[in-house]
Amino acid sequence: MKPPGRKPKTRKRWWFDADMKKYCALFPGSDASIVRRSTALRSVRLGVPQFFVGCYMTLSSRVWLATFAVMGSIFAFLAKYEFGRRILKSAPGLFTLGLFRPGGPSEEEMRHNSFEMYYRGTGWSKAPSGDDRQSKSPDLIVDMKMYCTRQSPS
């Protein structure tokens, strides 16, 4: 089942978003595929309208964008081959610039961990009719920022 409306243009691999003042790149995980399949199933079983989704990540500078591209290319190459997977498993910190290690994060690191998520939705302020939905561009943008921290048990 296909979501209603015109499919958004596919973004380049990376670009600068003037609103967020950050570089954006396609998120390399399976999140977008999972959301697409989940909304399709909800649409079929529950009649909930389906929607288009894209998952991206933001990077603060061109240096981090280049670092991500180089490290991602190395990781992708090594992951294709058995010898490369052995190397990745034996030295995860080397290929993630220290972000991952065999023992995982320390309790201290876990206590001070946080992350931010941004959501941007586009749509129509009034529901368009069938023909308008294919030709009329969305006229509404909704942005949401979520800041997550770990709460220590009292």
PDB file of C-alpha atoms in Angstrom, residues 1 37-50:
ATOM      1  CA  MET A   1       0.000   0.000   0.000  1.00  0.00           C
ATOM      2  CA  ARG A  37       6.753  -1.104   7.052  1.00  0.00           C
ATOM      3  CA  SER A  38       5.099  -0.355  10.403  1.00  0.00           C
ATOM      4  CA  THR A  39       2.940   2.446   8.994  1.00  0.00           C
ATOM      5  CA  ALA A  40       1.949   0.257   6.040  1.00  0.00           C
ATOM      6  CA  LEU A  41       0.844  -2.501   8.423  1.00  0.00           C
ATOM      7  CA  ARG A  42      -1.058  -0.034  10.636  1.00  0.00           C
ATOM      8  CA  SER A  43      -2.749   1.349   7.541  1.00  0.00           C
ATOM      9  CA  VAL A  44      -3.908  -2.101   6.400  1.00  0.00           C
ATOM     10  CA  ARG A  45      -4.953  -3.418   9.820  1.00  0.00           C
ATOM     11  CA  LEU A  46      -6.239  -0.286  11.552  1.00  0.00           C
ATOM     12  CA  GLY A  47      -7.049   2.079   8.686  1.00  0.00           C
ATOM     13  CA  VAL A  48      -4.575   4.683   9.993  1.00  0.00           C
ATOM     14  CA  PRO A  49      -3.288   6.923   7.162  1.00  0.00           C
ATOM     15  CA  GLN A  50       0.177   6.041   5.929  1.00  0.00           C
TER      16      GLN A  50
END
